[in-house]
């Protein structure tokens, strides 16, 4: 089964209909998994081996604007991913300051940039071969260096904008399924708040979508601790596949996830911060343990990552309830409650703090 077949299933009679307007815009928050998605049962459809649970980062995310253009190619203006030296002109145009940016100020990524390719392949799922093309403005307001999932919010914002453009009037569940085809974690970014992505077990993935949990936790804070803005040496997509294929520890991962998901849901409904923090941290460490035991071994740790971890563990020993989670990058995301905000800001002067429920 191909992505195109899923799009056809979800859109039904609306498949390959023409846009009903010439412009649409949408925002989607990025999300941080407290119980990670690591491993696919189907790579084409981004179907996961386990369920996962995340929290969306309120106003931090991506805004997408789509305009039908009169060209015979797409033009993508984008402020991520960071431009690599030597990248040449082509379809994907990066715009650090689009509002004032004259074309001369714009930097252009090559058409064979993997990111441009991914986006264009995604758009191709929704249009007939030689129909309309788009000008797309994709802008994130998350620190690019933080290794936050820009593709998660990027694809979620994109599918929401397409939903307006074509007036499909899809349910959040259907949008989540379509966002997943872009990037697995994007399935969770169509919601704000605590979100569970159900793994599902159907071959077509029609039961693999995210759902919003009803709980809110206004005191919950997340702090971004950036130790490196270097590009990762291996993408999460490749790393998770290599882990599934070669790590002897991977066989215990699904069991760990089951346990962690139950604990997290309990922590969220009881607003038990210690349980939440401990579970999220253990889950992240376990995910990284599966990578360490892959062949060849994968690690996203930098020396500074370990220094930070030790600092956090020491602070906990001294009685400060702070925990962390880590994704496929060297940076850490600190978890704590609002009452610790002042002390945390003093202890980590460069931290960027986000309150996931501040705008709900
Ligand atoms: C470590 O969603 O980026 O952030 O489905 O291949 O696009 P693809 O992978 P992606 O992987 C995210 C991995 C993670 C954990 C998580 O967000 O759950």
Tab-separated table of C-alpha atoms in Angstrom, residues 8-359:
chain	number	residue	atom	x	y	z
A	8	UNK	CA	-7.503	8.288	-1.795
A	9	UNK	CA	-9.093	6.343	1.070
A	10	UNK	CA	-9.235	9.398	3.329
A	11	UNK	CA	-10.446	11.864	0.695
A	12	UNK	CA	-12.886	9.533	-1.053
A	13	UNK	CA	-14.860	11.456	-3.692
A	14	UNK	CA	-12.871	14.591	-2.960
A	15	UNK	CA	-9.661	12.956	-4.178
A	16	UNK	CA	-7.883	15.157	-6.723
A	17	UNK	CA	-10.478	17.878	-6.565
A	18	UNK	CA	-9.277	21.371	-7.430
A	19	UNK	CA	-8.595	24.060	-4.834
A	20	UNK	CA	-11.685	26.103	-3.975
A	21	UNK	CA	-9.667	29.231	-3.220
A	22	UNK	CA	-6.248	30.531	-4.136
A	23	UNK	CA	-4.837	31.088	-0.667
A	24	UNK	CA	-4.860	29.360	2.722
A	25	UNK	CA	-2.908	29.716	5.932
A	26	UNK	CA	-2.538	27.598	9.053
A	27	UNK	CA	-0.490	27.199	12.224
A	28	UNK	CA	0.438	23.970	14.019
A	29	UNK	CA	2.403	23.633	17.250
A	30	UNK	CA	5.465	21.474	17.502
A	31	UNK	CA	5.300	18.611	19.987
A	32	UNK	CA	7.691	16.884	22.347
A	33	UNK	CA	7.112	13.222	23.061
A	34	UNK	CA	7.037	12.181	26.720
A	35	UNK	CA	6.766	8.590	25.506
A	36	UNK	CA	8.651	8.323	22.240
A	37	UNK	CA	7.798	6.996	18.810
A	38	UNK	CA	10.852	4.963	17.855
A	39	UNK	CA	10.455	2.307	15.180
A	40	UNK	CA	8.092	1.695	12.272
A	41	UNK	CA	6.095	-1.329	11.264
A	42	UNK	CA	5.608	0.256	7.833
A	43	UNK	CA	8.124	2.762	6.514
A	44	UNK	CA	6.112	3.951	3.523
A	45	UNK	CA	3.130	4.969	5.691
A	46	UNK	CA	5.078	5.899	8.846
A	47	UNK	CA	3.132	3.351	10.861
A	48	UNK	CA	4.679	2.948	14.306
A	49	UNK	CA	5.533	-0.197	16.244
A	50	UNK	CA	4.169	1.394	19.428
A	51	UNK	CA	1.807	4.163	20.473
A	52	UNK	CA	3.326	7.396	21.815
A	53	UNK	CA	2.328	10.423	23.866
A	54	UNK	CA	3.379	14.034	23.529
A	55	UNK	CA	2.725	17.545	24.683
A	56	UNK	CA	2.348	20.322	22.131
A	57	UNK	CA	4.292	23.517	22.646
A	58	UNK	CA	1.452	26.068	22.457
A	59	UNK	CA	2.479	28.972	20.212
A	60	UNK	CA	5.820	27.418	19.231
A	61	UNK	CA	5.440	25.781	15.851
A	62	UNK	CA	5.058	26.392	12.143
A	63	UNK	CA	2.874	28.669	10.062
A	64	UNK	CA	2.213	27.687	6.477
A	65	UNK	CA	0.739	29.871	3.772
A	66	UNK	CA	-0.156	28.287	0.445
A	67	UNK	CA	-0.919	30.233	-2.721
A	68	UNK	CA	-1.827	28.707	-6.040
A	69	UNK	CA	0.736	30.132	-8.464
A	70	UNK	CA	0.738	30.449	-12.235
A	71	UNK	CA	4.062	28.683	-12.686
A	72	UNK	CA	4.749	25.102	-13.588
A	73	UNK	CA	6.683	24.376	-10.391
A	74	UNK	CA	6.381	24.928	-6.669
A	75	UNK	CA	8.305	27.615	-4.866
A	76	UNK	CA	8.881	26.944	-1.205
A	77	UNK	CA	10.024	29.805	1.001
A	78	UNK	CA	11.239	28.353	4.225
A	79	UNK	CA	13.227	29.403	7.286
A	80	UNK	CA	14.339	25.845	8.043
A	81	UNK	CA	16.255	23.597	7.886
A	82	UNK	CA	19.435	25.622	8.288
A	83	UNK	CA	21.102	26.241	4.972
A	84	UNK	CA	24.226	24.191	4.288
A	85	UNK	CA	27.242	25.798	2.726
A	86	UNK	CA	27.414	25.165	-0.994
A	87	UNK	CA	23.671	24.560	-1.412
A	88	UNK	CA	22.607	25.709	-4.860
A	89	UNK	CA	19.555	27.405	-6.333
A	90	UNK	CA	16.407	25.560	-7.067
A	91	UNK	CA	12.893	25.104	-5.882
A	92	UNK	CA	13.179	25.581	-2.159
A	93	UNK	CA	13.845	29.150	-1.145
A	94	UNK	CA	14.827	29.998	2.363
A	95	UNK	CA	13.751	33.371	3.658
A	96	UNK	CA	15.295	34.485	6.937
A	97	UNK	CA	13.281	37.731	6.801
A	98	UNK	CA	10.522	37.217	4.338
A	99	UNK	CA	8.442	40.259	5.262
A	100	UNK	CA	11.178	42.700	4.328
A	101	UNK	CA	13.197	40.230	2.300
A	102	UNK	CA	13.944	41.176	-1.252
A	103	UNK	CA	14.805	38.234	-3.489
A	104	UNK	CA	18.422	39.289	-3.202
A	105	UNK	CA	18.326	38.649	0.534
A	106	UNK	CA	16.818	35.245	0.092
A	107	UNK	CA	18.914	32.171	0.081
A	108	UNK	CA	17.837	29.296	-2.049
A	109	UNK	CA	18.212	25.620	-1.342
A	110	UNK	CA	18.828	23.196	-4.124
A	111	UNK	CA	15.901	21.337	-5.617
A	112	UNK	CA	17.494	18.105	-4.566
A	113	UNK	CA	17.633	19.178	-0.923
A	114	UNK	CA	16.086	16.232	0.938
A	115	UNK	CA	13.710	18.578	2.712
A	116	UNK	CA	12.448	20.157	-0.535
A	117	UNK	CA	12.007	16.724	-2.031
A	118	UNK	CA	9.978	15.536	0.950
A	119	UNK	CA	7.674	18.543	0.785
A	120	UNK	CA	7.136	18.372	-2.939
A	121	UNK	CA	6.472	14.634	-2.836
A	122	UNK	CA	3.928	15.344	-0.129
A	123	UNK	CA	2.141	17.993	-2.201
A	124	UNK	CA	2.108	15.653	-5.179
A	125	UNK	CA	-0.113	13.306	-3.191
A	126	UNK	CA	-2.943	15.807	-3.332
A	127	UNK	CA	-2.998	17.054	-6.916
A	128	UNK	CA	-3.309	15.653	-10.386
A	129	UNK	CA	-0.032	15.356	-12.228
A	130	UNK	CA	-0.103	18.483	-14.329
A	131	UNK	CA	-2.483	20.628	-12.374
A	132	UNK	CA	-1.769	23.634	-10.177
A	133	UNK	CA	1.470	24.489	-8.394
A	134	UNK	CA	2.012	26.478	-5.251
A	135	UNK	CA	3.995	29.223	-3.614
A	136	UNK	CA	4.464	28.053	-0.060
A	137	UNK	CA	5.693	30.068	2.888
A	138	UNK	CA	6.710	27.873	5.755
A	139	UNK	CA	7.991	29.585	8.847
A	140	UNK	CA	8.798	28.200	12.269
A	141	UNK	CA	9.188	30.256	15.428
A	142	UNK	CA	11.102	27.582	17.295
A	143	UNK	CA	14.828	27.874	17.766
A	144	UNK	CA	16.142	26.019	14.770
A	145	UNK	CA	19.184	24.973	16.735
A	146	UNK	CA	17.091	23.291	19.410
A	147	UNK	CA	16.489	20.182	17.350
A	148	UNK	CA	12.776	20.626	17.828
A	149	UNK	CA	10.634	18.721	15.437
A	150	UNK	CA	10.178	21.313	12.704
A	151	UNK	CA	8.999	18.652	10.291
A	152	UNK	CA	6.267	17.596	12.750
A	153	UNK	CA	4.703	21.055	12.928
A	154	UNK	CA	5.586	21.772	9.283
A	155	UNK	CA	3.599	18.841	7.894
A	156	UNK	CA	0.733	19.378	10.352
A	157	UNK	CA	0.424	23.055	9.385
A	158	UNK	CA	0.669	22.083	5.731
A	159	UNK	CA	-2.148	19.535	5.804
A	160	UNK	CA	-4.370	21.959	7.730
A	161	UNK	CA	-3.735	24.660	5.121
A	162	UNK	CA	-4.446	22.179	2.304
A	163	UNK	CA	-7.676	21.248	4.069
A	164	UNK	CA	-8.757	24.907	3.821
A	165	UNK	CA	-7.485	25.342	0.284
A	166	UNK	CA	-9.409	22.334	-1.044
A	167	UNK	CA	-12.259	22.720	1.458
A	168	UNK	CA	-12.166	19.017	2.298
A	169	UNK	CA	-13.662	19.655	5.755
A	170	UNK	CA	-11.750	16.729	7.239
A	171	UNK	CA	-11.979	15.630	10.870
A	172	UNK	CA	-8.915	16.084	13.115
A	173	UNK	CA	-8.518	12.302	12.985
A	174	UNK	CA	-8.322	12.294	9.189
A	175	UNK	CA	-5.913	15.237	9.269
A	176	UNK	CA	-3.737	13.331	11.713
A	177	UNK	CA	-3.607	10.333	9.348
A	178	UNK	CA	-2.616	12.558	6.425
A	179	UNK	CA	-0.043	14.493	8.477
A	180	UNK	CA	1.525	11.143	9.461
A	181	UNK	CA	2.276	10.442	5.797
A	182	UNK	CA	4.650	13.438	5.889
A	183	UNK	CA	6.320	12.574	9.168
A	184	UNK	CA	5.189	10.238	11.942
A	185	UNK	CA	5.398	12.781	14.734
A	186	UNK	CA	3.358	15.250	12.622
A	187	UNK	CA	0.293	13.119	13.373
A	188	UNK	CA	0.420	14.511	16.936
A	189	UNK	CA	0.940	18.146	15.903
A	190	UNK	CA	-2.616	18.610	14.638
A	191	UNK	CA	-3.625	19.009	18.300
A	192	UNK	CA	-2.650	21.372	21.124
A	193	UNK	CA	-2.222	19.827	24.570
A	194	UNK	CA	-1.463	16.261	25.641
A	195	UNK	CA	-1.785	14.001	22.625
A	196	UNK	CA	-1.736	10.226	22.239
A	197	UNK	CA	-0.911	8.672	18.883
A	198	UNK	CA	-2.538	5.244	18.707
A	199	UNK	CA	-0.302	2.791	16.893
A	200	UNK	CA	-3.224	0.918	15.297
A	201	UNK	CA	-2.812	-2.462	13.694
A	202	UNK	CA	-4.491	-2.166	10.304
A	203	UNK	CA	-2.390	-2.533	7.179
A	204	UNK	CA	-3.708	0.704	5.693
A	205	UNK	CA	-3.075	2.604	8.949
A	206	UNK	CA	-6.603	3.974	9.125
A	207	UNK	CA	-6.562	3.278	12.873
A	208	UNK	CA	-3.160	4.912	13.413
A	209	UNK	CA	-3.945	8.501	14.326
A	210	UNK	CA	-3.518	10.891	17.220
A	211	UNK	CA	-6.124	11.970	19.715
A	212	UNK	CA	-6.275	14.825	22.178
A	213	UNK	CA	-6.342	13.917	25.867
A	214	UNK	CA	-8.844	16.049	27.808
A	215	UNK	CA	-6.420	17.048	30.573
A	216	UNK	CA	-4.701	20.411	30.893
A	217	UNK	CA	-1.765	21.207	33.165
A	218	UNK	CA	-1.255	24.982	33.296
A	219	UNK	CA	1.724	24.776	35.701
A	220	UNK	CA	3.723	22.460	33.473
A	221	UNK	CA	6.852	24.047	31.986
A	222	UNK	CA	9.342	22.877	29.419
A	223	UNK	CA	12.805	24.395	29.101
A	224	UNK	CA	14.946	24.107	25.995
A	225	UNK	CA	18.592	23.518	26.801
A	226	UNK	CA	20.623	23.919	23.667
A	227	UNK	CA	24.063	22.398	23.709
A	228	UNK	CA	24.660	22.256	19.973
A	229	UNK	CA	23.355	23.727	16.774
A	230	UNK	CA	25.287	21.251	14.671
A	231	UNK	CA	23.322	19.230	12.184
A	232	UNK	CA	22.668	15.679	13.355
A	233	UNK	CA	24.920	13.064	11.923
A	234	UNK	CA	22.043	10.669	11.277
A	235	UNK	CA	18.364	11.515	10.758
A	236	UNK	CA	15.792	10.135	13.182
A	237	UNK	CA	14.235	8.303	10.235
A	238	UNK	CA	17.430	6.378	9.487
A	239	UNK	CA	18.350	5.956	13.132
A	240	UNK	CA	15.065	4.386	14.136
A	241	UNK	CA	15.200	1.968	11.217
A	242	UNK	CA	18.743	0.901	12.015
A	243	UNK	CA	17.702	0.424	15.647
A	244	UNK	CA	14.739	-1.775	14.697
A	245	UNK	CA	16.896	-3.852	12.387
A	246	UNK	CA	19.996	-4.329	14.519
A	247	UNK	CA	19.493	-3.504	18.196
A	248	UNK	CA	19.171	-6.495	20.506
A	249	UNK	CA	17.596	-4.216	23.115
A	250	UNK	CA	14.812	-3.169	20.758
A	251	UNK	CA	12.746	-6.257	21.601
A	252	UNK	CA	12.047	-4.848	25.071
A	253	UNK	CA	11.107	-1.365	23.801
A	254	UNK	CA	7.405	-2.106	23.127
A	255	UNK	CA	7.017	-3.454	26.693
A	256	UNK	CA	8.687	-0.364	28.106
A	257	UNK	CA	6.373	1.868	26.084
A	258	UNK	CA	3.252	0.097	27.329
A	259	UNK	CA	4.337	0.603	30.917
A	260	UNK	CA	5.377	4.222	30.354
A	261	UNK	CA	2.179	5.142	28.528
A	262	UNK	CA	0.055	3.851	31.386
A	263	UNK	CA	2.197	5.684	33.949
A	264	UNK	CA	2.108	8.937	31.966
A	265	UNK	CA	-1.656	8.845	31.595
A	266	UNK	CA	-1.992	8.246	35.305
A	267	UNK	CA	0.466	11.077	36.033
A	268	UNK	CA	-1.409	13.453	33.742
A	269	UNK	CA	-4.846	12.721	35.147
A	270	UNK	CA	-3.596	12.929	38.774
A	271	UNK	CA	-1.259	15.866	37.993
A	272	UNK	CA	1.522	13.872	39.619
A	273	UNK	CA	4.605	15.742	38.408
A	274	UNK	CA	7.201	13.367	39.846
A	275	UNK	CA	5.611	10.408	38.103
A	276	UNK	CA	5.407	12.370	34.846
A	277	UNK	CA	9.010	13.565	34.974
A	278	UNK	CA	10.481	10.247	36.055
A	279	UNK	CA	8.575	8.325	33.402
A	280	UNK	CA	9.419	10.735	30.580
A	281	UNK	CA	13.104	10.744	31.500
A	282	UNK	CA	13.324	6.956	31.773
A	283	UNK	CA	11.507	6.586	28.476
A	284	UNK	CA	13.954	8.897	26.693
A	285	UNK	CA	16.969	7.155	28.241
A	286	UNK	CA	15.573	3.771	27.210
A	287	UNK	CA	15.095	4.964	23.630
A	288	UNK	CA	18.719	6.116	23.545
A	289	UNK	CA	19.810	2.785	25.050
A	290	UNK	CA	18.211	0.950	22.122
A	291	UNK	CA	20.211	3.180	19.775
A	292	UNK	CA	23.472	2.615	21.621
A	293	UNK	CA	23.027	-1.106	21.123
A	294	UNK	CA	22.356	-0.779	17.392
A	295	UNK	CA	25.039	-1.849	14.930
A	296	UNK	CA	26.772	0.401	14.153
A	297	UNK	CA	26.000	2.121	17.425
A	298	UNK	CA	24.106	5.412	17.254
A	299	UNK	CA	24.492	8.168	19.777
A	300	UNK	CA	23.227	11.719	19.789
A	301	UNK	CA	25.019	12.545	23.047
A	302	UNK	CA	27.688	15.203	23.072
A	303	UNK	CA	29.963	15.659	26.080
A	304	UNK	CA	27.891	18.733	27.015
A	305	UNK	CA	24.713	16.622	26.985
A	306	UNK	CA	26.169	14.368	29.660
A	307	UNK	CA	27.382	17.344	31.704
A	308	UNK	CA	23.830	18.699	31.671
A	309	UNK	CA	22.302	15.349	32.579
A	310	UNK	CA	24.627	15.053	35.555
A	311	UNK	CA	23.768	18.570	36.644
A	312	UNK	CA	20.047	17.707	36.498
A	313	UNK	CA	20.553	14.471	38.457
A	314	UNK	CA	22.583	16.337	41.080
A	315	UNK	CA	19.887	19.013	41.395
A	316	UNK	CA	17.300	16.294	41.904
A	317	UNK	CA	19.430	14.736	44.628
A	318	UNK	CA	19.426	18.117	46.308
A	319	UNK	CA	15.640	18.137	46.204
A	320	UNK	CA	14.777	20.094	43.050
A	321	UNK	CA	12.066	18.322	41.022
A	322	UNK	CA	13.444	18.727	37.481
A	323	UNK	CA	13.583	16.056	34.803
A	324	UNK	CA	14.527	15.975	31.138
A	325	UNK	CA	13.686	14.343	27.886
A	326	UNK	CA	15.860	14.042	24.788
A	327	UNK	CA	15.009	13.377	21.160
A	328	UNK	CA	17.197	12.570	18.184
A	329	UNK	CA	19.671	15.341	18.932
A	330	UNK	CA	22.141	16.466	21.562
A	331	UNK	CA	19.864	19.011	23.252
A	332	UNK	CA	17.742	18.400	26.308
A	333	UNK	CA	14.236	19.540	27.168
A	334	UNK	CA	13.781	20.186	30.848
A	335	UNK	CA	10.492	19.383	32.563
A	336	UNK	CA	9.463	21.236	35.712
A	337	UNK	CA	6.544	23.046	37.308
A	338	UNK	CA	5.885	26.764	37.400
A	339	UNK	CA	6.834	27.083	41.080
A	340	UNK	CA	10.414	26.177	40.064
A	341	UNK	CA	10.545	28.674	37.217
A	342	UNK	CA	12.666	31.267	38.991
A	343	UNK	CA	15.269	28.861	40.335
A	344	UNK	CA	15.459	26.963	37.036
A	345	UNK	CA	16.070	30.222	35.122
A	346	UNK	CA	18.859	31.096	37.558
A	347	UNK	CA	20.450	27.656	37.338
A	348	UNK	CA	20.250	27.514	33.530
A	349	UNK	CA	20.720	31.110	32.353
A	350	UNK	CA	20.405	30.290	28.638
A	351	UNK	CA	17.244	28.217	28.946
A	352	UNK	CA	14.199	29.056	26.820
A	353	UNK	CA	11.056	28.299	28.795
A	354	UNK	CA	7.738	27.368	27.228
A	355	UNK	CA	4.455	26.799	29.041
A	356	UNK	CA	2.634	24.273	26.846
A	357	UNK	CA	-0.773	25.206	28.233
A	358	UNK	CA	-0.298	28.959	28.374
A	359	UNK	CA	-2.550	29.734	25.411
